[in-house]
Each structure stands twice: as structure tokens, then as C-alpha cells.
Short mmCIF file of C-alpha atoms (C1' of nucleotides) in Angstrom, two decimals:
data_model
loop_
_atom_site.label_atom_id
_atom_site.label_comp_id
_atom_site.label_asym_id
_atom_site.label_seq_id
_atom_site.Cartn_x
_atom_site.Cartn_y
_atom_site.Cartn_z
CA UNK A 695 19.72 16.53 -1.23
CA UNK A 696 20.49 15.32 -4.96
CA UNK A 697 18.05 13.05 -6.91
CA UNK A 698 20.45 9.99 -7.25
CA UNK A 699 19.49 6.76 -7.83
CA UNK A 700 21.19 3.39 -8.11
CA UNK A 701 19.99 0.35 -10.24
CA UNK A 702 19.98 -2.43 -7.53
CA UNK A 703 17.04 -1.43 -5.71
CA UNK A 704 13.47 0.00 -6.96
CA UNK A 705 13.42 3.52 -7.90
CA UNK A 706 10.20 4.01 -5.98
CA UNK A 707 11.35 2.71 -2.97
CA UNK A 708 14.38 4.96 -2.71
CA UNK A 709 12.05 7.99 -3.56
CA UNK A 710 9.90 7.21 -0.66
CA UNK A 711 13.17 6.66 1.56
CA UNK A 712 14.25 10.16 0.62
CA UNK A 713 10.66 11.50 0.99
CA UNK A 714 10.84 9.95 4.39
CA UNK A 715 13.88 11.42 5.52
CA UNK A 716 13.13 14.93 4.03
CA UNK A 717 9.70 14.88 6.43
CA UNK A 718 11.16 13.32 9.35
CA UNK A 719 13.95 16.00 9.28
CA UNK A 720 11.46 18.88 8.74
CA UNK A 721 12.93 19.57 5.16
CA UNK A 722 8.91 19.18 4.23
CA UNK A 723 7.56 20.49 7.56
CA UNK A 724 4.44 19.34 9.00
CA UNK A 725 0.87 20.35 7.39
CA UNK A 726 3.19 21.65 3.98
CA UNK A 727 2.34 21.16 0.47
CA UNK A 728 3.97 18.92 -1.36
CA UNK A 729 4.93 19.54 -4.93
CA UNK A 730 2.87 17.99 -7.09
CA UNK A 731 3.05 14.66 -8.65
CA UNK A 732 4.03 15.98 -12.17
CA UNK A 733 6.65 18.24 -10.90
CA UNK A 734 8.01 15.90 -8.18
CA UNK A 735 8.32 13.34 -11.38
CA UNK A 736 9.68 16.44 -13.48
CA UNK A 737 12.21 17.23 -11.00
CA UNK A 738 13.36 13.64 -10.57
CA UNK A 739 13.31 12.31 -13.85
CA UNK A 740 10.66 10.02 -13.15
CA UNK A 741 8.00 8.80 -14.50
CA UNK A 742 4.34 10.09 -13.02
CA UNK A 743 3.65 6.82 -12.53
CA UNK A 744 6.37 5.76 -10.43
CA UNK A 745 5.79 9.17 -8.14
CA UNK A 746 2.77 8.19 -7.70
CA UNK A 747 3.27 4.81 -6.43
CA UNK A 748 5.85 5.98 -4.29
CA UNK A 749 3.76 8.80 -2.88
CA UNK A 750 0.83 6.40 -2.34
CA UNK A 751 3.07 4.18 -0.03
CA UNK A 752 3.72 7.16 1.76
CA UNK A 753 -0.25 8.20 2.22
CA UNK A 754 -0.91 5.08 3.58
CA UNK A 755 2.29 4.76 6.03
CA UNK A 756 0.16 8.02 7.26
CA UNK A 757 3.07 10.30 6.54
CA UNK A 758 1.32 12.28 3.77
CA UNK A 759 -2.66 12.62 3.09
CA UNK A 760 -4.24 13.92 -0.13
CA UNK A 761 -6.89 16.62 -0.63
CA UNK A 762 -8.50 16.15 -3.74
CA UNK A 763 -7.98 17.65 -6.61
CA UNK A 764 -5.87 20.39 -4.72
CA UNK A 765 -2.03 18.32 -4.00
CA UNK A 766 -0.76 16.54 -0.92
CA UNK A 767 0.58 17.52 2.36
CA UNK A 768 2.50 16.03 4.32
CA UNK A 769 0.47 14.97 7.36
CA UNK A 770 0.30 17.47 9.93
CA UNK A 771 0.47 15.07 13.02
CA UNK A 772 3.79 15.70 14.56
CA UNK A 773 3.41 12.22 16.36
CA UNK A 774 3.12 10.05 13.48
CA UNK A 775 5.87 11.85 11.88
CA UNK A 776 8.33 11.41 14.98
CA UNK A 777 7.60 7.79 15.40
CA UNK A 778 8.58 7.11 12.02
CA UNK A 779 11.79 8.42 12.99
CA UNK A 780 12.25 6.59 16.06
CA UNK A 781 11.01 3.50 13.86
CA UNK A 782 13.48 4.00 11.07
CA UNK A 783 16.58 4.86 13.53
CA UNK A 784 15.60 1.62 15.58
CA UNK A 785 15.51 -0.43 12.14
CA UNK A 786 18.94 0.84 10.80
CA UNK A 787 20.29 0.25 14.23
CA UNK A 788 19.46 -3.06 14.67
CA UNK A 789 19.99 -4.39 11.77
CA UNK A 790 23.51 -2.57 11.43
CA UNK A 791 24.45 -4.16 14.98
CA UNK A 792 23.20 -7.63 13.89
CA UNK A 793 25.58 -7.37 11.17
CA UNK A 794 28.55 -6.32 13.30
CA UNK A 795 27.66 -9.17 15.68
CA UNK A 796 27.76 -11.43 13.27
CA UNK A 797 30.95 -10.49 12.28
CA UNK A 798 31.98 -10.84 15.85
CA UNK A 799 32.70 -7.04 16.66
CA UNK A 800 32.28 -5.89 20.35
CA UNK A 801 30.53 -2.87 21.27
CA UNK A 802 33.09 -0.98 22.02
CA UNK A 803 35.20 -1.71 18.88
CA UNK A 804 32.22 -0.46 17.02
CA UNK A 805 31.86 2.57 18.37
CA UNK A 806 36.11 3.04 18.19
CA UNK A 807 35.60 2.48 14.12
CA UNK A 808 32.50 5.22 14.67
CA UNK A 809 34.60 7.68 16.29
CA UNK A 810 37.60 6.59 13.84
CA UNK A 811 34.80 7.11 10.88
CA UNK A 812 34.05 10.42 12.31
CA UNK A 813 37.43 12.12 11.98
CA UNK A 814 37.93 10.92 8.69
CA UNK B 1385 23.81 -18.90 12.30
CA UNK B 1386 19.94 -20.36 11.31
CA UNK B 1387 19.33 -20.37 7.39
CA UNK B 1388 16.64 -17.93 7.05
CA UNK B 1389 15.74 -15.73 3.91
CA UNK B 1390 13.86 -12.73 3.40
CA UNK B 1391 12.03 -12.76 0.11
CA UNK B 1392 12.65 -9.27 -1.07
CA UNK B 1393 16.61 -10.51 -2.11
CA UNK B 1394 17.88 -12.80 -4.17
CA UNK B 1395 18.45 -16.12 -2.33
CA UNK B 1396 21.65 -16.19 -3.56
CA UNK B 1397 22.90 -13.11 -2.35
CA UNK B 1398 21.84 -14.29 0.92
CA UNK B 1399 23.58 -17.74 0.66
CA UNK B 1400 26.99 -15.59 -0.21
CA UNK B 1401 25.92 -13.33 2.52
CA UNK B 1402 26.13 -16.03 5.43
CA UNK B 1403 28.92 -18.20 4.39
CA UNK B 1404 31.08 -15.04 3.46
CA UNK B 1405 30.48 -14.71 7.64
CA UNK B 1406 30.84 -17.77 8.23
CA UNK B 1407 34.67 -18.23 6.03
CA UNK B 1408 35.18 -14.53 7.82
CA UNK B 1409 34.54 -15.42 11.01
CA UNK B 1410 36.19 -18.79 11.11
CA UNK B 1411 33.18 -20.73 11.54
CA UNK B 1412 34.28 -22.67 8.05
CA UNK B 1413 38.09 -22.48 9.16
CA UNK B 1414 40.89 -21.00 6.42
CA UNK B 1415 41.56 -24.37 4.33
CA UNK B 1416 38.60 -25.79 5.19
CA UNK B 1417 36.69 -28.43 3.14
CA UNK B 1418 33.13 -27.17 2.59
CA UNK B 1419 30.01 -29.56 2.81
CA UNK B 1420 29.09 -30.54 -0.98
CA UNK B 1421 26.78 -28.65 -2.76
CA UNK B 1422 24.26 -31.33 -2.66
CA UNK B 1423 24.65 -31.22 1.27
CA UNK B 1424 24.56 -27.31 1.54
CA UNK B 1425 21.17 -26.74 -0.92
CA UNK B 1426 19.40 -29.43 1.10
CA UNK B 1427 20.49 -27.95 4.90
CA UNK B 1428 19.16 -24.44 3.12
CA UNK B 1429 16.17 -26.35 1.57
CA UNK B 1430 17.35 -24.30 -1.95
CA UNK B 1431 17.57 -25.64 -5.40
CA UNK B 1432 21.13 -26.51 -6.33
CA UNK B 1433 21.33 -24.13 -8.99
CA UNK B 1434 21.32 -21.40 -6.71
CA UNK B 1435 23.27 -22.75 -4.37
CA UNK B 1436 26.07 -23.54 -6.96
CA UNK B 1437 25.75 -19.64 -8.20
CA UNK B 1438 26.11 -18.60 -4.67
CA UNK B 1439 29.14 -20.63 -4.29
CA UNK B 1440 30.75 -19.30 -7.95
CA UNK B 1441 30.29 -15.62 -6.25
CA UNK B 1442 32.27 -16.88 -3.13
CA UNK B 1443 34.82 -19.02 -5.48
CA UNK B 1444 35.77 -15.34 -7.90
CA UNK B 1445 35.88 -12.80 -5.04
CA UNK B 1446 38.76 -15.85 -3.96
CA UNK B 1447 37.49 -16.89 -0.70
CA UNK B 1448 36.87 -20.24 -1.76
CA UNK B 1449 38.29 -22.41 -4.24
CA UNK B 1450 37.70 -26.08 -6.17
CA UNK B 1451 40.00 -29.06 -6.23
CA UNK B 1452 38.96 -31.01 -9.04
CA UNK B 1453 37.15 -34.12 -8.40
CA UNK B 1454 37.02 -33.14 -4.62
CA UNK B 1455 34.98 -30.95 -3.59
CA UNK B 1456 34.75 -27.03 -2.43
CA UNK B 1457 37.45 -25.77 0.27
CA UNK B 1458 37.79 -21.98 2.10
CA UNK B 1459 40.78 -20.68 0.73
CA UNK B 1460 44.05 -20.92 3.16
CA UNK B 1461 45.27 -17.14 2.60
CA UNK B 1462 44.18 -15.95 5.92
CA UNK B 1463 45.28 -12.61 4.04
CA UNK B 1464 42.62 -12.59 1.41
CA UNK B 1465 39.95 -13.39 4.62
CA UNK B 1466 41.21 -10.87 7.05
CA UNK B 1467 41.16 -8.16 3.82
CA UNK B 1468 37.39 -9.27 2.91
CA UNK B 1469 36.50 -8.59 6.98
CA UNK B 1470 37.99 -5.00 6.66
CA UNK B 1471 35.59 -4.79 3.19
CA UNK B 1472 32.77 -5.75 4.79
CA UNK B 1473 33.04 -3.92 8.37
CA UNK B 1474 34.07 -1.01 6.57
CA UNK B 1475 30.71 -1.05 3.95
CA UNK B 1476 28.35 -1.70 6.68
CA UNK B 1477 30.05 0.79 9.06
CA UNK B 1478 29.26 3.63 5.84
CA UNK B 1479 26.62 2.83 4.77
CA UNK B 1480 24.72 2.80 8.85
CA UNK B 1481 26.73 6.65 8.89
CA UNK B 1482 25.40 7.72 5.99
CA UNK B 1483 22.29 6.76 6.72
CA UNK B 1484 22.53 8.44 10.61
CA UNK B 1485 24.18 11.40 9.58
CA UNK B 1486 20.86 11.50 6.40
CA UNK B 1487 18.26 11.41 9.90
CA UNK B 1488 20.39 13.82 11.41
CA UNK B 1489 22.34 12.15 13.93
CA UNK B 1490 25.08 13.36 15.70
CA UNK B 1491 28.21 10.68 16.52
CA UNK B 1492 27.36 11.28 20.06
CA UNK B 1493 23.47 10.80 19.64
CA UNK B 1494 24.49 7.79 17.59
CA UNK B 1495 26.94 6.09 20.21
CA UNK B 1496 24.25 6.80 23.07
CA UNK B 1497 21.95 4.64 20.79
CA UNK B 1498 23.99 1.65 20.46
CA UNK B 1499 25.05 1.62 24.45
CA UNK B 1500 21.23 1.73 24.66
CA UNK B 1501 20.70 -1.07 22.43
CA UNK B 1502 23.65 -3.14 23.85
CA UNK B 1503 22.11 -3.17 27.56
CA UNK B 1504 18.76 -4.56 25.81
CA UNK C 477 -18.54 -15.32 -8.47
CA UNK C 478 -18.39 -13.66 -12.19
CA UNK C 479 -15.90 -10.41 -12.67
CA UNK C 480 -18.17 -8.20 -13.21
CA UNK C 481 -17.32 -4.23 -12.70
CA UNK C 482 -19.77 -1.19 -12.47
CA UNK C 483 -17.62 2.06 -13.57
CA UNK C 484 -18.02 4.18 -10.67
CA UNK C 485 -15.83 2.86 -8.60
CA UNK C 486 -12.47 2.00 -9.50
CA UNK C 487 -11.47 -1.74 -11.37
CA UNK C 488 -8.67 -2.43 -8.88
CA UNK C 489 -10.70 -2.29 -5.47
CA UNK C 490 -13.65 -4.07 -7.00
CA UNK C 491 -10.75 -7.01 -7.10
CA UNK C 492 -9.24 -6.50 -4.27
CA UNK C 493 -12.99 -6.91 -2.74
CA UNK C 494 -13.96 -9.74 -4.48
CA UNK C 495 -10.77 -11.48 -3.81
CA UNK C 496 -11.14 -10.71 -0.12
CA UNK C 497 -14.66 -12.03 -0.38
CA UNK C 498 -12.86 -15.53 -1.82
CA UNK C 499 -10.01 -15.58 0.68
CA UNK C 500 -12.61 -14.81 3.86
CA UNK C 501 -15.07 -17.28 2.50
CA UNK C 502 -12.35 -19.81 1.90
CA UNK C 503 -12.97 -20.12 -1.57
CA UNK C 504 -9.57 -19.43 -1.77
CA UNK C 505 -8.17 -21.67 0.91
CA UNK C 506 -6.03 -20.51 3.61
CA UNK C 507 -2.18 -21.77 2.24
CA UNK C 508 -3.60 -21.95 -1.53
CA UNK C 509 -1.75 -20.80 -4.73
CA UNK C 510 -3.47 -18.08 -6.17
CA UNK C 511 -3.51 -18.26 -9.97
CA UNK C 512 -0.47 -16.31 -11.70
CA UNK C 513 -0.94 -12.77 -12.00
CA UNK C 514 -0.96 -13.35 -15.73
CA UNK C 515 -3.85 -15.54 -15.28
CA UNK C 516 -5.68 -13.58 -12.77
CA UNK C 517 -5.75 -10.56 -15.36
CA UNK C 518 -6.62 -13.11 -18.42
CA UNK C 519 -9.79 -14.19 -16.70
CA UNK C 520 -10.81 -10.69 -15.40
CA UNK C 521 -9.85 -9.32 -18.40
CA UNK C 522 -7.96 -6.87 -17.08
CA UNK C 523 -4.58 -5.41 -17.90
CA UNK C 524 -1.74 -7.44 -15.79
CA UNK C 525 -0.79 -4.06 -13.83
CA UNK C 526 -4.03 -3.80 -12.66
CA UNK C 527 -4.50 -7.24 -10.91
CA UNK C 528 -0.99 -6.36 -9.91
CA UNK C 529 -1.67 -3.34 -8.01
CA UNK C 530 -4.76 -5.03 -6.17
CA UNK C 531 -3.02 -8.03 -5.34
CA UNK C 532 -0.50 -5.61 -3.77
CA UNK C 533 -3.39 -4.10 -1.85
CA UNK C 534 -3.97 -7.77 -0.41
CA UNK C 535 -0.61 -8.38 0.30
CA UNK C 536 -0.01 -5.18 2.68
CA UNK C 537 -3.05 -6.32 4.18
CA UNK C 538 -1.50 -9.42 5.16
CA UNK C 539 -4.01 -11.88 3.45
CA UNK C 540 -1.72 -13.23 0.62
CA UNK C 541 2.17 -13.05 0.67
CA UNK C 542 4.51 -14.08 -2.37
CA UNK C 543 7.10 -16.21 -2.77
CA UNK C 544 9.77 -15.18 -5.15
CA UNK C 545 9.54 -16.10 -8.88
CA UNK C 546 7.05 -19.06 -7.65
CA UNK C 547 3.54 -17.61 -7.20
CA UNK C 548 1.34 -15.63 -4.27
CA UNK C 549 -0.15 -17.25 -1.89
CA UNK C 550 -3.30 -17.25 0.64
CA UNK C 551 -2.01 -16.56 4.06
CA UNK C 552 -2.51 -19.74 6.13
CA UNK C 553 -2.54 -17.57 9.50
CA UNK C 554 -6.24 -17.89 9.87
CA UNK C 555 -6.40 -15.71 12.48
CA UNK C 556 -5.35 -12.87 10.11
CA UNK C 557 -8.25 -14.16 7.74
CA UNK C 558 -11.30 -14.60 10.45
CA UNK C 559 -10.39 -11.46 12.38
CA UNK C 560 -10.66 -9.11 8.33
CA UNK C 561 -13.90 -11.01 7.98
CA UNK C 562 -14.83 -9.42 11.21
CA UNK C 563 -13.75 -6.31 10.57
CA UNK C 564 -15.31 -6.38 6.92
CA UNK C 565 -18.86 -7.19 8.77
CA UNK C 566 -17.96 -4.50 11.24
CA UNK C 567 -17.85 -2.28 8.64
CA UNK C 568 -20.40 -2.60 6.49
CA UNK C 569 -22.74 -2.98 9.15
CA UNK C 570 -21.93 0.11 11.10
CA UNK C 571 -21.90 2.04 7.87
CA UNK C 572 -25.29 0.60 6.81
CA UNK C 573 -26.85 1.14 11.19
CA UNK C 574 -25.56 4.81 10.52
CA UNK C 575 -27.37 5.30 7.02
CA UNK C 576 -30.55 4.04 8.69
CA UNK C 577 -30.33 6.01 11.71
CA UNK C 578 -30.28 8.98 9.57
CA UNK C 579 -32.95 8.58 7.99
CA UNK C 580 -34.67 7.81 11.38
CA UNK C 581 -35.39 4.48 11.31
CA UNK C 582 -35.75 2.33 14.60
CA UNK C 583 -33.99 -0.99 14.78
CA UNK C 584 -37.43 -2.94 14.49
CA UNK C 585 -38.13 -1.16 11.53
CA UNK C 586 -34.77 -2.08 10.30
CA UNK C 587 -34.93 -5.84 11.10
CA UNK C 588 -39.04 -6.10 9.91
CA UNK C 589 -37.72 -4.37 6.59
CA UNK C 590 -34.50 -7.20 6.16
CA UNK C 591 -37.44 -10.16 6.43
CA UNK C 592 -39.08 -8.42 4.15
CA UNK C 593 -36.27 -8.48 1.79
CA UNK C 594 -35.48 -12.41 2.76
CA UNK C 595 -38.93 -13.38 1.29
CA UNK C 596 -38.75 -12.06 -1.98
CA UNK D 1019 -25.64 16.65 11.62
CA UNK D 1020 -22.50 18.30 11.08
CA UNK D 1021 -20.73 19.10 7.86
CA UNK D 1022 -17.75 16.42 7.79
CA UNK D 1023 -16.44 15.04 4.24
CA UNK D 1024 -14.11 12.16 3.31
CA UNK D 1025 -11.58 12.46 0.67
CA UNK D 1026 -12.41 9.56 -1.40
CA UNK D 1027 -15.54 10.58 -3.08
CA UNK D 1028 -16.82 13.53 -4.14
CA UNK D 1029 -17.88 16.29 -2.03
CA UNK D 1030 -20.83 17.66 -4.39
CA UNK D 1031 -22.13 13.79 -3.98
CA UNK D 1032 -21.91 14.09 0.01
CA UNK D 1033 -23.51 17.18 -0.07
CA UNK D 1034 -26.27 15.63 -2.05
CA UNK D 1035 -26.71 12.78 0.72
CA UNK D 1036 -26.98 14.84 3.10
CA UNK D 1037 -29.05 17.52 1.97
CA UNK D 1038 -31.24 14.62 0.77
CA UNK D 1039 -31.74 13.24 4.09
CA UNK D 1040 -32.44 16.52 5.77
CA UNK D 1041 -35.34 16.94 3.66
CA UNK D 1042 -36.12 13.46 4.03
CA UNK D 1043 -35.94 13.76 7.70
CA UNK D 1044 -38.29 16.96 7.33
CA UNK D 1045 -35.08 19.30 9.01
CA UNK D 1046 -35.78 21.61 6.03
CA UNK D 1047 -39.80 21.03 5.72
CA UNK D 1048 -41.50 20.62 2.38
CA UNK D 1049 -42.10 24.15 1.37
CA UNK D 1050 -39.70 25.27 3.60
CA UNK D 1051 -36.85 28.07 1.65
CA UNK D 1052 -33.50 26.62 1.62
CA UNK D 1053 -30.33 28.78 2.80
CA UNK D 1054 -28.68 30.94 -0.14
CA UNK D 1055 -25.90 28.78 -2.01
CA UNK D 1056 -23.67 31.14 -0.77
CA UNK D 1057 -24.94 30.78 2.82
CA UNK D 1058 -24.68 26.79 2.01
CA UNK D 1059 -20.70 26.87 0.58
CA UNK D 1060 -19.79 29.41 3.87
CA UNK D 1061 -21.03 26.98 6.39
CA UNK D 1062 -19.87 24.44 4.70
CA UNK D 1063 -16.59 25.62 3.60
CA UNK D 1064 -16.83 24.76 0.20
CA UNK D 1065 -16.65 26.11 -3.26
CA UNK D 1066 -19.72 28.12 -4.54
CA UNK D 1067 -19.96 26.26 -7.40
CA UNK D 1068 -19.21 23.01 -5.63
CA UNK D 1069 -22.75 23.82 -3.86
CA UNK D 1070 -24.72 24.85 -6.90
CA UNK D 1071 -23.76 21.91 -8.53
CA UNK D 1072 -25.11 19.76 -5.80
CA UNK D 1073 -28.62 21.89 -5.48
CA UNK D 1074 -28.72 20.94 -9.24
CA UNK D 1075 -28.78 17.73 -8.61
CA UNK D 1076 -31.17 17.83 -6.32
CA UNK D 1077 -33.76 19.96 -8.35
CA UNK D 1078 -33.33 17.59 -11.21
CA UNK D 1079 -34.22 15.09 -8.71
CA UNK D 1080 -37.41 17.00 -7.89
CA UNK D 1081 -37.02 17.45 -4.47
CA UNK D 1082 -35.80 21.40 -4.77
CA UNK D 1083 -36.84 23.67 -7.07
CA UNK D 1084 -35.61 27.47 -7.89
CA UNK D 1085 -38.04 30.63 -7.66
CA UNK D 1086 -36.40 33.18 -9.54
CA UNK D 1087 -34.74 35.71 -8.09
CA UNK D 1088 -36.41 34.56 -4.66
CA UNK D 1089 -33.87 31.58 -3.72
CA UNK D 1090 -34.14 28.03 -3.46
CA UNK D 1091 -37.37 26.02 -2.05
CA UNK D 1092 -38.24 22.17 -0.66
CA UNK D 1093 -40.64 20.93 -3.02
CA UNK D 1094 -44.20 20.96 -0.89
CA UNK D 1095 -44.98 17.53 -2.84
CA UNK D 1096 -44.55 15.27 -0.17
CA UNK D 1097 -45.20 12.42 -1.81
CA UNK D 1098 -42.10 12.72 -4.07
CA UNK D 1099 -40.01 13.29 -0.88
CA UNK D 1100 -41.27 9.88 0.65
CA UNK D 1101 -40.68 7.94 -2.66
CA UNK D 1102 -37.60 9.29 -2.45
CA UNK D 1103 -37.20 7.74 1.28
CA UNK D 1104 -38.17 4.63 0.10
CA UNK D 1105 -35.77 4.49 -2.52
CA UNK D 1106 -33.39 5.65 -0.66
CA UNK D 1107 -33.66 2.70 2.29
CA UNK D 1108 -34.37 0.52 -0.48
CA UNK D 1109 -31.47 0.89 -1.76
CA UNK D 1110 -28.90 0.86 1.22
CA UNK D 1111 -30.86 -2.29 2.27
CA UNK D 1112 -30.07 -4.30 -1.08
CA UNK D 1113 -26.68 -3.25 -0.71
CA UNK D 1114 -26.03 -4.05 2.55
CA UNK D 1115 -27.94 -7.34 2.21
CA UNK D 1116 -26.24 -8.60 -1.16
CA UNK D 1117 -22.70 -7.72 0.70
CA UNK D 1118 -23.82 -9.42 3.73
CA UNK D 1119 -24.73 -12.73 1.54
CA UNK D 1120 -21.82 -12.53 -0.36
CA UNK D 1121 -19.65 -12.84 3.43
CA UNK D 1122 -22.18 -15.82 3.77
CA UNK D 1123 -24.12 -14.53 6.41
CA UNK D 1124 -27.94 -16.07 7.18
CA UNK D 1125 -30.52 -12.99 7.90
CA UNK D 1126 -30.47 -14.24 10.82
CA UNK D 1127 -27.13 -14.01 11.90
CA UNK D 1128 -27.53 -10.24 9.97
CA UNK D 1129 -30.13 -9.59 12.75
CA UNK D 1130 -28.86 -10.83 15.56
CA UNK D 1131 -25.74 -8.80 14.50
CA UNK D 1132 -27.59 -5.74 14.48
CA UNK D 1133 -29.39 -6.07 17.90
CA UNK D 1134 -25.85 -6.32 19.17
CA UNK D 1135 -24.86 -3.42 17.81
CA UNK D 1136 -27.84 -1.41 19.09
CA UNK D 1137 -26.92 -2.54 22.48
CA UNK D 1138 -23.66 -0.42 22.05
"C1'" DG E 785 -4.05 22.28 -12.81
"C1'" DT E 786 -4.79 18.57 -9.43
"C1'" DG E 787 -4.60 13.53 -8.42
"C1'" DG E 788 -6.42 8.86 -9.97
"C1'" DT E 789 -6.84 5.13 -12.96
"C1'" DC E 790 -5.99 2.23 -16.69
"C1'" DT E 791 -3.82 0.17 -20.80
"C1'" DA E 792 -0.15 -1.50 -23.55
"C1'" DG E 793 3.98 -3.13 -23.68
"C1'" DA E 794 8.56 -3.83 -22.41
"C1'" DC E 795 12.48 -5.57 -19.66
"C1'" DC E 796 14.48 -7.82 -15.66
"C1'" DA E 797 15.97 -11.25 -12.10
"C1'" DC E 798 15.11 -15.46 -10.32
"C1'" DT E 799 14.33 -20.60 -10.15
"C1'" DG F 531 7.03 -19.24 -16.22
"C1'" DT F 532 6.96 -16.36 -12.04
"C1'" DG F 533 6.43 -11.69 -10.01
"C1'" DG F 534 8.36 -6.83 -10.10
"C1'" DT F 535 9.30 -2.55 -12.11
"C1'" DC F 536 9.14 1.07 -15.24
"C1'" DT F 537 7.78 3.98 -19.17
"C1'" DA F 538 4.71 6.26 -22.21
"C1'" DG F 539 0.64 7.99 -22.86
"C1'" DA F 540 -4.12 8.53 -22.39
"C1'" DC F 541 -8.54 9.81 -20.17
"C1'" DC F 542 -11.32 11.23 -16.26
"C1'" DA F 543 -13.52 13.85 -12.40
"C1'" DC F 544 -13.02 17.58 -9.62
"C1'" DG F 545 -12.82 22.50 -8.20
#
DNA sequence: GTGGTCTAGACCACT
DNA sequence: GTGGTCTAGACCACG
């Protein structure tokens, strides 16, 4: 995954969204070093600052813990780390379906534009 | 639809948010005379100004439109409003894939979910 | 209460403390305006991103929230506010119970030691 | 009393704590010959020179001192080692008691607090 | 070399 | 005038 950002939301909070995903998918398994702050601000053209703040929201969702002076790791508590997952899929899902309600879609003509997404 | 506002977006956006649904889904008929700005920032409990910007997003992207003198009305090119559903459907509907397929969802896994949801 | 800092611990949780302090003591009534974060910083004489960063602190703690571009405010859910002064006490106490316990001392001696303290 | 560090101070200043209450406590005697450093840093999985910087700080606080080439002794003064008690509980009890009178609590409300906790 | 903190100062969107 | 974000750059303690 590319570092991309767009200008409508804060940069730190779509670092920590694509922090997020890359532990919840195992792309930073469980108990693994992170990279550290200056090269994870190196690598995405970021100020240390704003790394850090992102990586600090992270440490205290529980996701990632620090030792100090030696890095961070992502937490090593497989539990945490697959709650968040359920917790984020739950949150896209129900917000995505209270937008299609509101727009008066049934469930089954959203999950025909899914399938029509799909072949696409 | 309540008016309710989450404070990490602009008001505004969320004004043009709802009544976009609201011209989409017919609630504010095609042709429709809309309440006056005065009426519309006090039912929201928001300061005019906003309101008004709100309504100058709605009035360029053509949904709406201003008879001199008379107030605010929905525009009557059912067109222009069945085009601006499509939009909308089809940016939500994306985006929510994008953000599945990121988690590592399948279209199967992700169908399952929303039956699961719906019966809720 | 003065602003006063020691330098061993950092500037930002010495505010967040003190401000807790205020909040759970209702110096800073539940529902109040806080003074701008401008302000804030003027009279602590601290730099703006600073206060910022505690007040954050506060905020994911659920004792202050902020409304957009018009000030933060004290939560006035004083449930949230009695039940952190609990868990402040809690906390201090049990950390204090285990520092005396180590060094062997029986609750008497404990409580004859804190009247001791009260008349001085 | 087992070896157990947190991560937000530290660990040469917990190590000092707790060796200080040990010899407090009389678990290593006055007199008595302290475990190697390297003995010290094995069971308590930390640096070497993590450890000797912590004995220092404890022979510049009197309460060690080095025979060369021989190891590391518990000063046999005992009356520096019960000052150093004194201070010690001194010194937790001001800081409890200031933060307890700072949340507004009487002494006794602090006591009866206390015998409720030694019921637990 | 690691993370943590702080300052100074700037710019932005919103109301 | 309000809070929010970001950068640049510095210094510190720790191991």
C-alpha cells in the first residue's frame, strides 16, 4: 500500500487508518516492530511530529505499545487486534447502509450494485 | 430525517448533505418551493450564514434554484435529480468497497454482512 | 490554584491534572466554557500546542468536549465527572496503601501517621 | 517482591525503589553482601549498565557501599537506613495527603477511605 | 539511535 | 476569534 494522502481530512488521521488496516490484516503482525518514528515520517513524507501523534492514538486505542527507548510494537494481543476489526467492519457497515437507506435503496438492490461493482 | 450534526464536519456540508437526500429522494418534491432560509436555519438551530452557504452549494451543483423576490425552489429537471442519485449511490457504493476490499473482504463475506445487519 | 510545574514530569500532564482537579472539584462547572486555548496557554505560560495537546487528553477522557470554532466545554454529564473523581481517589490511594505496605507498615500506623500530618 | 517495571519512567529509578525498600525492609540486612551487578541485571533482565547505574545511586545515597574487588555491601549503619525510612514514608505521605486535599477530601474521609480499603 | 516533549510560528476552515 | 493541523527544529533521557 502507497503513502497517499488527500487534503480534506487530517494527515494523521489517515496514517493511523492505514496503520490500522496494515495490523488488522497482519501486514504488521502481532508482537512486530514497528519502524521507527523517524523512518515511518521519512518514508511518508511526514513530519516526526505528525507520526508521532498518529502513532500515539494508536498506543492508546491499545493497538501498539512502546518500549522505551528501544521502538514500538504492535501489541501482541491477538484479541484486541481482531476486535478492532470487527469494530471497524461494523462502523463502515453501518454507516454505509444508513446512507443507502436514506437514499431509499433496498437490501437487495444493494447487494445487486455490489455484485454489479464486483465484475466491473 | 432529524437535524443532527456531528462536530468533526463542517455544518454546512451536513446541511447540503440532508437536503441533497431529501431533493433526491422526493421528500422536497422536483419543483418544489423550499422553506425560507430564515425558516430552515431556525428548524436546524444554525446561523443563517451557513445555512445560506449550504443552500449556494445545492443552488451551483443545479439542484435548486432562486426566483427573484420569491424564494428557493428544487429544480423541476427530474433528469438533473435522478443523475445526482446515480452520483451519490455510486460514491458511497466505492468508497464502502474500497474500504472492504482494504480489510480484506471478500464480496461474499461482504454480502453475508449486510443480510446479517438487515435481520438486526 | 497557581500553574506551577516541577521539571520531572512532563508540562502537559501537570495540566491535564490540574485541570481535572478544577473540573472534579467543580471549579470548573459542569456545562462551563473553558477559557480559549489561546488564553489557557497565555496564563500558564505555555506554548498554545501544549495546552492543546492536554486539553486533547481531557477531551478523550470525556470530561470536556468542543464545539466547533466556538470554544471547549466542561462536560455537563456529571456522572462522567463524579465517577473520574472516584477513580482518581481510587488511584492514588491504592498506589499510596501499596507504597506503605512495602515498607511494612500496618494500617494503624498509617492512619496515626496522617493525624500526625493533620496537626502540623 | 517480584521484578515488574512500567514503561513510563525509568527503569534505573524503579530499580532504585525497590532495592531501597528491600534494605529498608531488612530483605538484604545491613552488612549483608549484595548480589553481583551482573547477578542483579540477569534476574532482572536488564542492561548491565542499567543496574550499575542504579547501585550508584544508591551508594551515593549511603545506603550501599563498594569493597573493592570484593562486591557490593548494605551499609551496617542502621541508623542511615531508618532515616532513610522515614524519609521515605515521609515523603509518600505529603504526597498523597497534598493530592488528597487538593480532591477536597477531610482526613477523615482519607481514613475512613483507607479502612475500607483494608477490608478488601 | 530510540521515543518524548516543547517551542515558535504559520495557515486553515468555520461562524 | 475559535479550535485544528502541520512544519521545522531543538533538546532530553535512556540504554
Amino acid at each position: 500500500m502507497k503513502w497517499e494522502f488527500d487534503n480534506d481530512r487530517p494527515i494523521y488521521v489517515q496514517i493511523v487508518e492505514q496503520l490500522k488496516i496494515r495490523i488488522i490484516t497482519h501486514t504488521y503482525p502481532p508482537g512486530s516492530k514497528l519502524p521507527s518514528v523517524r523512518d515511518l515520517s521519512m518514508e511518508t513524507k511526514v513530519n516526526p511530529n505528525t507520526m508521532q501523534k498518529a502513532l500515539g492514538e494508536l498506543e492508546s486505542a491499545g493497538l501498539i505499545y512502546t518500549q522505551r527507548t528501544n521502538g514500538k510494537y504492535v501489541t501482541d494481543d491477538v484479541h484486541i487486534i481482531s476486535k478492532e476489526k470487527e469494530a471497524l467492519i461494523e462502523e463502515y457497515m453501518q454507516a454505509f447502509l444508513q446512507d443507502m437507506t436514506r437514499l431509499e435503496l433496498t437490501t437487495e438492490e444493494i447487494i445487486s450494485y455490489i455484485r454489479k461493482e464486483e465484475k466491473q
